[in-house]
């Protein structure tokens, strides 16, 4: 069994998609459609930067999705891939869940781009710059991360945002609480705590205004039924019913990204081969979660050709 998986924020870089666009009409059409849907030349920012413009949450989120879907469209158009014949599940890390839903046909490409633009803006606006922060805990498990979060909170928000893999858990919350968590990490048996260069405290209760905005947006642009089950971040379980999918996407804004558990659940369901489209982030995480699982990251035309030779 096989799952196609999609990266989240942090996988963007200037030049992303340039080689695909130069080599494939299918990729160029994806970038043009996203530009038109957003009413901005996002593809130029992806291609040329500047980096600070691409890193803006409202640009990074649709850009990462566009890159992933461009890779998929090249696989479909030029490689003859039929997703429903070559995959059993799809999943994505945070914003990558929208990419997964787009790939599975629950959202159109244009609607996915617009929803992610709204999501990026809402998440950025939810907390004034400087009031929130995030940190990565290296060598932490869920129990030690939870203990640290509770010790550091002191009446402020300090919550587990991402359970990425056995070596990395991410905390999110008020800046003071995250600073305290970094200082207390070693006392809780955690090897290292690193402040993350983010502009807002994602996936914690401080994001409630953004969750409310996404409830409105998804009410106006609801998902359809996906052609494949989508493993949801907040439940680490497959979802196929449109109303449930919309509700889970709203919960995801403030909820924990249960990526480690999602991968283990897909493995339990029989998945042996994971294919990451448009990044090299979740593939390596999968390798750390289960060394027996096979994970390929597909970004270039050479990657696409190699994958199609293998799976046909």
Coordinates of C-alpha atoms in Angstrom, one line a residue, residues 96-232:
X96 CA -0.1 20.2 3.6
X97 CA -3.5 18.7 4.6
X98 CA -5.1 21.2 2.2
X99 CA -2.6 20.1 -0.5
X100 CA -3.7 16.5 0.2
X101 CA -7.4 17.4 -0.1
X102 CA -6.7 19.2 -3.3
X103 CA -4.8 16.2 -4.7
X104 CA -7.8 14.0 -3.7
X105 CA -10.3 16.3 -5.4
X106 CA -12.0 17.6 -2.3
X107 CA -11.1 21.2 -3.3
X108 CA -10.3 22.7 -6.6
X109 CA -6.8 24.2 -7.1
X110 CA -8.1 27.7 -7.2
X111 CA -10.2 27.2 -4.0
X112 CA -7.3 25.6 -2.2
X113 CA -5.1 28.6 -3.0
X114 CA -7.7 31.1 -1.8
X115 CA -8.4 29.2 1.4
X116 CA -4.7 29.0 2.2
X117 CA -4.3 32.8 1.5
X118 CA -7.1 33.4 4.0
X119 CA -5.6 30.9 6.5
X120 CA -2.2 32.5 6.3
X121 CA -3.5 36.0 6.8
X122 CA -5.8 34.9 9.7
X123 CA -3.0 33.0 11.4
X124 CA -0.6 35.9 11.1
X125 CA -3.3 38.4 12.4
X126 CA -4.4 36.3 15.3
X127 CA -1.6 37.3 17.6
X128 CA 0.4 40.6 17.5
X129 CA 4.0 40.1 16.4
X130 CA 6.2 39.5 19.3
X131 CA 3.5 38.2 21.7
X132 CA 3.8 34.6 20.6
X133 CA 6.6 32.1 19.8
X134 CA 7.4 28.5 19.1
X135 CA 10.3 26.2 19.9
X136 CA 11.5 22.8 18.8
X137 CA 12.4 20.2 21.4
X138 CA 15.1 17.8 20.3
X139 CA 15.3 14.5 22.0
X140 CA 11.8 14.9 23.6
X141 CA 8.9 12.5 23.7
X142 CA 5.3 13.5 24.3
X143 CA 5.4 12.9 28.0
X144 CA 8.5 15.0 28.6
X145 CA 7.3 17.8 26.3
X146 CA 3.9 17.9 28.1
X147 CA 5.6 18.1 31.5
X148 CA 7.8 20.9 30.2
X149 CA 4.9 22.8 28.7
X150 CA 3.0 22.6 32.0
X151 CA 6.0 23.8 34.0
X152 CA 6.7 26.7 31.7
X153 CA 3.2 28.0 31.3
X154 CA 2.8 29.9 34.6
X155 CA -0.7 31.0 33.6
X156 CA 0.2 31.6 30.0
X157 CA -0.4 29.4 27.0
X158 CA 2.3 26.8 26.3
X159 CA 1.1 23.8 24.4
X160 CA 2.3 21.0 22.2
X161 CA 1.8 22.2 18.6
X162 CA 3.5 19.4 16.5
X163 CA 4.3 15.8 17.4
X164 CA 6.6 15.4 14.4
X165 CA 8.7 12.3 15.0
X166 CA 10.4 10.5 17.9
X167 CA 13.2 13.1 18.0
X168 CA 11.2 16.3 17.7
X169 CA 8.2 17.9 19.4
X170 CA 7.3 21.6 18.9
X171 CA 5.8 23.9 21.6
X172 CA 3.7 27.0 20.8
X173 CA 2.3 29.8 23.0
X174 CA 3.0 33.1 24.6
X175 CA 6.6 34.3 24.0
X176 CA 7.4 34.4 27.8
X177 CA 6.2 30.8 28.3
X178 CA 8.2 29.6 25.3
X179 CA 11.3 31.4 26.6
X180 CA 10.8 29.7 30.0
X181 CA 10.4 26.3 28.3
X182 CA 13.7 26.8 26.5
X183 CA 15.4 27.5 29.8
X184 CA 13.8 24.6 31.6
X185 CA 14.3 21.9 28.9
X186 CA 17.3 20.2 30.2
X187 CA 15.7 19.9 33.7
X188 CA 13.0 17.8 32.0
X189 CA 15.5 15.4 30.3
X190 CA 15.2 17.1 26.9
X191 CA 18.5 17.3 24.9
X192 CA 18.0 20.7 23.4
X193 CA 15.3 23.4 22.8
X194 CA 15.6 25.8 19.9
X195 CA 13.6 28.9 19.2
X196 CA 11.9 28.8 15.8
X197 CA 12.0 31.7 13.4
X198 CA 8.2 32.0 13.1
X199 CA 6.0 35.0 12.9
X200 CA 3.1 33.6 15.0
X201 CA 2.4 30.8 17.5
X202 CA 0.8 28.2 15.3
X203 CA -1.3 25.3 16.4
X204 CA -2.2 26.5 19.9
X205 CA -5.2 28.1 21.6
X206 CA -3.9 31.6 20.8
X207 CA -5.0 30.9 17.1
X208 CA -8.7 30.8 18.0
X209 CA -9.4 34.0 16.0
X210 CA -7.9 32.3 12.9
X211 CA -9.9 29.1 13.6
X212 CA -13.1 31.2 13.6
X213 CA -12.1 32.9 10.3
X214 CA -11.5 29.4 8.7
X215 CA -14.9 28.2 9.9
X216 CA -16.4 31.1 7.9
X217 CA -14.2 30.5 4.9
X218 CA -14.9 26.7 4.9
X219 CA -18.6 27.5 5.3
X220 CA -18.5 29.5 2.1
X221 CA -16.2 27.1 0.3
X222 CA -16.9 23.6 1.7
X223 CA -14.9 20.6 0.7
X224 CA -16.4 17.8 -1.5
X225 CA -15.9 14.1 -1.0
X226 CA -12.2 13.2 -1.5
X227 CA -11.4 10.4 -4.0
X228 CA -9.1 8.8 -1.3
X229 CA -9.3 8.9 2.5
X230 CA -7.3 11.7 4.1
X231 CA -5.5 11.2 7.4
X232 CA -6.3 14.2 9.4

